[in-house]
Coordinates of C-alpha atoms in Angstrom, one line a residue:
M20 CA 42.8 -71.7 158.3
T21 CA 44.8 -74.8 159.2
V22 CA 44.5 -73.6 162.8
R23 CA 41.3 -71.7 163.7
G24 CA 39.7 -70.4 166.9
A25 CA 41.3 -67.5 168.8
P26 CA 42.7 -69.6 171.8
A27 CA 44.0 -72.3 169.5
I28 CA 45.7 -69.7 167.3
G29 CA 47.4 -68.2 170.3
A30 CA 48.6 -71.6 171.5
A31 CA 49.9 -72.4 168.0
G32 CA 51.6 -69.1 167.8
S33 CA 53.5 -69.7 171.0
Y34 CA 54.9 -73.0 169.6
G35 CA 55.7 -71.1 166.4
M36 CA 58.0 -68.9 168.4
Y37 CA 59.8 -71.9 169.6
L38 CA 60.2 -73.3 166.1
A39 CA 61.6 -70.0 164.9
I40 CA 64.6 -70.4 167.2
E41 CA 64.8 -74.1 167.8
K42 CA 67.9 -74.7 165.6
M43 CA 69.7 -71.4 166.1
T44 CA 73.5 -71.8 166.6
S45 CA 74.3 -68.3 167.9
S46 CA 75.9 -68.2 171.4
N47 CA 74.6 -64.7 172.0
P48 CA 71.3 -64.6 173.8
E49 CA 70.6 -61.1 172.3
D50 CA 70.7 -62.7 168.8
V51 CA 68.1 -65.2 169.8
L52 CA 65.9 -62.5 171.3
K53 CA 66.1 -60.5 168.0
S54 CA 65.0 -63.6 166.1
L55 CA 62.1 -64.0 168.4
K56 CA 61.0 -60.5 167.8
K57 CA 61.3 -61.0 164.1
A58 CA 59.2 -64.2 164.3
K59 CA 56.6 -62.3 166.3
I60 CA 56.1 -59.8 163.6
L61 CA 55.7 -62.5 161.0
L62 CA 53.3 -64.6 163.1
D63 CA 51.2 -61.7 164.2
A64 CA 50.5 -60.7 160.6
A65 CA 49.1 -64.1 159.8
R66 CA 45.8 -63.5 161.7
P67 CA 45.4 -59.8 162.5
T68 CA 41.9 -60.0 164.0
A69 CA 42.4 -62.6 166.6
V70 CA 44.3 -60.9 169.4
N71 CA 45.2 -64.1 171.2
L72 CA 48.0 -64.6 168.7
S73 CA 49.8 -61.3 169.4
W74 CA 49.0 -61.8 173.1
A75 CA 50.8 -65.2 173.1
T76 CA 53.8 -64.0 171.1
S77 CA 54.1 -60.9 173.3
R78 CA 54.1 -63.0 176.4
I79 CA 56.9 -65.2 175.0
V80 CA 59.0 -62.2 174.1
K81 CA 58.4 -60.5 177.5
F82 CA 59.2 -63.7 179.3
I83 CA 62.6 -64.1 177.6
E84 CA 63.4 -60.4 178.0
T85 CA 63.0 -60.5 181.7
S86 CA 65.1 -63.6 182.2
I87 CA 67.7 -63.6 179.4
E88 CA 70.4 -62.0 181.5
T89 CA 70.8 -65.1 183.6
K90 CA 70.6 -67.6 180.7
T91 CA 72.7 -68.6 177.8
A92 CA 71.5 -68.7 174.2
K93 CA 71.4 -72.5 174.4
N94 CA 68.8 -72.3 177.2
V95 CA 66.4 -69.9 175.4
P96 CA 64.7 -72.4 173.0
Q97 CA 63.8 -74.7 175.9
M98 CA 62.6 -71.7 177.9
V99 CA 60.3 -70.7 175.0
F100 CA 59.0 -74.3 174.7
E101 CA 58.2 -74.5 178.4
E102 CA 56.4 -71.2 178.3
A103 CA 54.4 -72.4 175.3
E104 CA 53.5 -75.5 177.3
R105 CA 52.3 -73.3 180.1
I106 CA 50.1 -71.2 177.8
C107 CA 48.4 -74.4 176.6
D108 CA 48.0 -75.9 180.1
E109 CA 46.5 -72.6 181.3
D110 CA 44.0 -72.5 178.4
V111 CA 42.3 -75.6 179.6
Q112 CA 41.9 -74.4 183.1
I113 CA 40.9 -71.0 182.0
N114 CA 38.1 -72.5 179.8
K115 CA 36.8 -74.6 182.6
S116 CA 36.7 -71.6 185.0
L117 CA 35.0 -69.6 182.3
G118 CA 32.5 -72.4 181.7
K119 CA 31.4 -72.4 185.4
F120 CA 30.9 -68.6 185.5
G121 CA 28.8 -68.9 182.3
A122 CA 26.8 -71.9 183.5
D123 CA 26.0 -70.2 186.8
L124 CA 24.3 -67.4 184.8
I125 CA 22.0 -69.8 182.8
A126 CA 19.1 -71.6 184.5
G127 CA 18.3 -75.1 183.3
G128 CA 14.9 -75.8 181.9
T129 CA 12.1 -77.7 183.5
V130 CA 11.5 -81.4 183.0
D131 CA 9.1 -80.6 180.1
K132 CA 10.9 -77.7 178.6
P133 CA 14.7 -77.2 178.2
T134 CA 16.6 -74.0 178.2
N135 CA 17.2 -73.3 174.5
L136 CA 20.6 -71.8 173.6
L137 CA 21.6 -70.4 170.2
H138 CA 25.3 -71.0 169.5
H139 CA 27.3 -69.3 166.7
C140 CA 30.4 -70.6 164.9
N141 CA 32.7 -73.1 166.8
T142 CA 34.1 -72.4 170.2
G143 CA 34.8 -75.8 171.7
R144 CA 37.5 -78.4 171.8
L145 CA 38.3 -77.8 168.1
A146 CA 38.8 -74.0 168.6
T147 CA 40.9 -74.1 171.9
V148 CA 43.5 -76.3 173.5
D149 CA 40.6 -78.2 175.1
Y150 CA 37.1 -77.8 176.5
G151 CA 36.1 -74.5 174.9
T152 CA 34.7 -71.0 175.7
A153 CA 31.0 -70.6 174.7
L154 CA 30.7 -74.4 174.0
G155 CA 32.6 -74.8 177.3
I156 CA 29.7 -73.1 179.0
I157 CA 27.3 -75.6 177.3
Y158 CA 29.5 -78.6 178.4
T159 CA 29.4 -77.2 182.0
L160 CA 25.6 -76.9 181.8
Q161 CA 25.5 -80.6 180.8
E162 CA 27.8 -81.5 183.7
Q163 CA 25.5 -79.7 186.1
K164 CA 22.7 -81.8 184.7
K165 CA 20.7 -78.8 183.6
N166 CA 18.1 -79.5 181.0
I167 CA 19.3 -77.7 177.9
H168 CA 18.9 -77.8 174.1
V169 CA 21.2 -76.1 171.6
Y170 CA 20.3 -74.5 168.2
V171 CA 23.5 -74.5 166.1
D172 CA 23.6 -72.1 163.2
E173 CA 25.5 -73.3 160.2
T174 CA 27.8 -70.2 160.2
R175 CA 28.4 -69.5 156.6
P176 CA 30.6 -69.3 154.7
R177 CA 33.0 -71.9 156.2
L178 CA 30.2 -73.7 158.1
Q179 CA 32.0 -74.0 161.4
G180 CA 28.7 -74.5 163.1
S181 CA 27.4 -77.4 161.0
R182 CA 30.8 -79.0 160.4
L183 CA 32.4 -78.6 163.8
S184 CA 30.0 -77.5 166.6
A185 CA 27.2 -79.9 165.6
W186 CA 29.8 -82.7 165.6
E187 CA 31.1 -81.7 169.0
L188 CA 27.7 -81.6 170.5
Q189 CA 26.8 -84.9 168.9
Q190 CA 29.9 -86.5 170.4
A191 CA 28.9 -85.1 173.8
G192 CA 25.3 -86.3 173.6
I193 CA 23.9 -82.8 174.0
P194 CA 20.4 -82.3 172.3
Q195 CA 20.6 -80.0 169.4
H196 CA 19.1 -78.9 166.1
L197 CA 21.1 -77.4 163.2
I198 CA 19.5 -74.4 161.6
C199 CA 20.4 -72.2 158.6
D200 CA 21.9 -68.8 159.5
S201 CA 18.9 -66.9 158.3
A202 CA 16.5 -68.8 160.5
S203 CA 17.7 -67.5 163.9
G204 CA 15.6 -64.3 163.9
Y205 CA 12.4 -66.2 163.2
L206 CA 13.2 -68.7 166.0
M207 CA 13.7 -65.8 168.4
R208 CA 10.5 -64.1 167.4
K209 CA 8.6 -67.4 168.1
G210 CA 10.1 -67.7 171.6
M211 CA 12.2 -70.7 170.7
I212 CA 15.5 -69.1 171.9
D213 CA 16.2 -68.3 175.6
V214 CA 19.9 -67.3 175.4
V215 CA 22.5 -66.5 172.7
V216 CA 26.1 -67.5 173.4
Y217 CA 29.2 -67.0 171.3
G218 CA 33.0 -66.5 171.6
A219 CA 35.2 -63.7 170.5
D220 CA 38.3 -63.0 168.5
R221 CA 38.9 -59.6 170.1
V222 CA 37.1 -57.5 172.7
T223 CA 38.0 -53.8 172.9
A224 CA 38.2 -51.7 176.1
N225 CA 34.6 -50.4 175.7
G226 CA 33.2 -53.9 175.3
D227 CA 32.8 -54.0 171.5
V228 CA 33.1 -57.6 170.3
A229 CA 34.8 -58.8 167.1
N230 CA 33.7 -62.3 166.3
K231 CA 32.7 -64.6 163.4
I232 CA 30.7 -62.8 160.7
G233 CA 27.0 -62.9 161.6
T234 CA 27.5 -62.3 165.3
Y235 CA 26.3 -58.7 164.9
N236 CA 23.1 -59.8 163.2
L237 CA 22.4 -62.3 166.0
S238 CA 23.0 -59.8 168.7
V239 CA 20.8 -57.0 167.2
V240 CA 17.9 -59.4 166.7
A241 CA 18.3 -60.9 170.2
H242 CA 18.3 -57.4 171.7
E243 CA 15.1 -56.6 169.7
N244 CA 13.5 -59.8 171.2
K245 CA 14.8 -59.1 174.8
I246 CA 17.0 -62.3 174.7
P247 CA 20.3 -62.2 176.8
V248 CA 23.5 -62.3 174.7
Y249 CA 26.6 -63.7 176.4
C250 CA 30.1 -63.4 174.9
A251 CA 32.5 -65.9 176.3
C252 CA 36.2 -65.2 176.1
P253 CA 39.4 -65.5 178.2
T254 CA 41.0 -62.3 179.4
S255 CA 43.7 -62.9 176.7
T256 CA 41.1 -61.9 174.1
I257 CA 40.5 -58.5 175.7
D258 CA 42.5 -55.8 174.1
L259 CA 42.6 -52.7 176.3
S260 CA 44.9 -50.9 173.9
L261 CA 42.0 -50.3 171.5
E262 CA 39.2 -48.1 172.6
T263 CA 36.4 -49.3 170.3
G264 CA 35.7 -52.0 167.7
D265 CA 36.1 -49.5 164.9
E266 CA 39.9 -49.8 165.4
I267 CA 40.0 -53.6 164.8
E268 CA 41.5 -54.8 161.5
I269 CA 38.9 -57.2 160.0
E270 CA 40.2 -59.9 157.8
Q271 CA 38.8 -60.4 154.3
R272 CA 39.1 -63.8 152.6
G273 CA 38.8 -65.2 149.1
A274 CA 35.7 -65.5 147.0
E275 CA 35.9 -69.3 146.9
E276 CA 34.8 -69.5 150.5
V277 CA 31.4 -68.0 149.4
T278 CA 31.1 -69.5 145.9
G279 CA 32.8 -72.8 146.4
L280 CA 29.8 -74.8 147.5
T281 CA 27.7 -76.8 145.1
I282 CA 23.9 -77.3 145.3
D283 CA 24.0 -81.1 145.4
S284 CA 25.8 -84.2 144.0
T285 CA 25.4 -82.7 140.5
G286 CA 28.1 -80.2 141.3
I287 CA 26.1 -77.2 140.2
P288 CA 27.7 -74.1 141.7
I289 CA 25.7 -71.9 144.0
A290 CA 26.8 -68.7 142.2
P291 CA 27.6 -67.7 138.6
K292 CA 31.2 -68.0 137.6
G293 CA 33.2 -64.8 138.1
V294 CA 30.7 -63.0 140.3
P295 CA 32.4 -60.4 142.5
V296 CA 32.4 -61.4 146.2
C297 CA 32.7 -59.3 149.4
N298 CA 33.8 -61.7 152.2
F299 CA 34.6 -60.2 155.6
A300 CA 35.5 -63.0 158.0
F301 CA 34.4 -61.2 161.1
D302 CA 32.2 -58.4 162.2
V303 CA 32.0 -56.1 165.2
T304 CA 29.1 -56.1 167.7
P305 CA 28.7 -52.8 169.6
N306 CA 28.7 -53.2 173.3
K307 CA 25.1 -52.1 173.8
Y308 CA 24.0 -55.4 172.2
V309 CA 26.1 -57.6 174.6
T310 CA 24.4 -58.4 178.0
A311 CA 27.6 -59.7 179.6
I312 CA 31.1 -60.8 178.7
I313 CA 32.1 -63.9 180.6
T314 CA 35.8 -64.4 181.4
E315 CA 37.7 -66.9 183.5
V316 CA 37.9 -64.6 186.5
M317 CA 34.5 -62.8 186.5
V318 CA 31.4 -61.9 184.6
C319 CA 31.8 -58.4 183.1
R320 CA 28.9 -56.1 182.7
P321 CA 28.5 -52.5 181.7
P322 CA 30.2 -50.2 182.1
Y323 CA 32.7 -52.4 180.3
K324 CA 35.6 -50.0 180.5
E325 CA 35.6 -50.6 184.2
S326 CA 34.7 -54.3 184.4
L327 CA 37.0 -55.4 181.6
R328 CA 40.0 -53.6 183.0
K329 CA 39.2 -55.2 186.4
A330 CA 39.1 -58.6 184.8
V331 CA 42.4 -58.2 183.0
E332 CA 44.1 -56.9 186.2
L333 CA 42.7 -59.8 188.3
A334 CA 43.8 -62.4 185.8
N335 CA 47.3 -60.9 185.6
E336 CA 47.6 -60.9 189.4
L337 CA 46.4 -64.5 189.7
R338 CA 49.0 -65.5 187.0
K339 CA 51.8 -63.7 189.0
Q340 CA 50.7 -65.4 192.2
K341 CA 50.8 -68.8 190.5
A342 CA 54.2 -68.2 189.0
A343 CA 55.6 -67.2 192.4
A344 CA 54.1 -70.2 194.2

């Protein structure tokens, strides 16, 4: 958890590929390629739920495979480093484009009543190279001078909402209230939430969304209260190789994440010592609870099998055009 947030994990993984071969002494480019593939296996296993990691390492390997015949082994580390730099630079522009698509969907409030957004986990500058995905939409709404207010849920057990998102919004001067996770349903029922926004760690071909634990709960309750739910993610988070969310490997983490907090300055633990803990880090939201999936190239709506594939193809084509320019 030194690096967290799917786009940031992907960016870090691309630099990890560079570090894996930085000091290689072999003069054979094929040896360097083998080392890259070995590093990819090791890196991908570190965070199996967030697909951006394997997407970035695959992009590095494919890039070297297609150009290695004209290069020497000495050139490969620099090539990998430069590709990692491109991945990071692209992330910022992708997030800003995604932010505009999302902000165009959300009307600002009136002078007397802002549009109230509920945001889950952390999806901003601390989870990406810069700007953010779902928080990037909120930043864009602010830039468009729309009257907004954000309810930030704490996002147990690691509290990414209260520790990170609340801090980001505070730094940006965006009006907010922090709420406990279990309060969101009541706020929706009382008409205090207009839109739910969150990011994603992996989106499957049918539009199922794997994201921070608690996302499923929010989506179901929002659906019950007829509140739109928007998932914000770059096309690199879309995994067309998996048909449904049931195929996604969901990480489980240690008990201390759940039991490690104390009640107050007295240090009294929140749970009895030795209590068994079930701690899934992510959950999967079925596509029927997701109003739209916002990417950097388009807003995807049902049927997701068609719109998500179209978005991925469009993003790949735009990347090829940029590389050829």
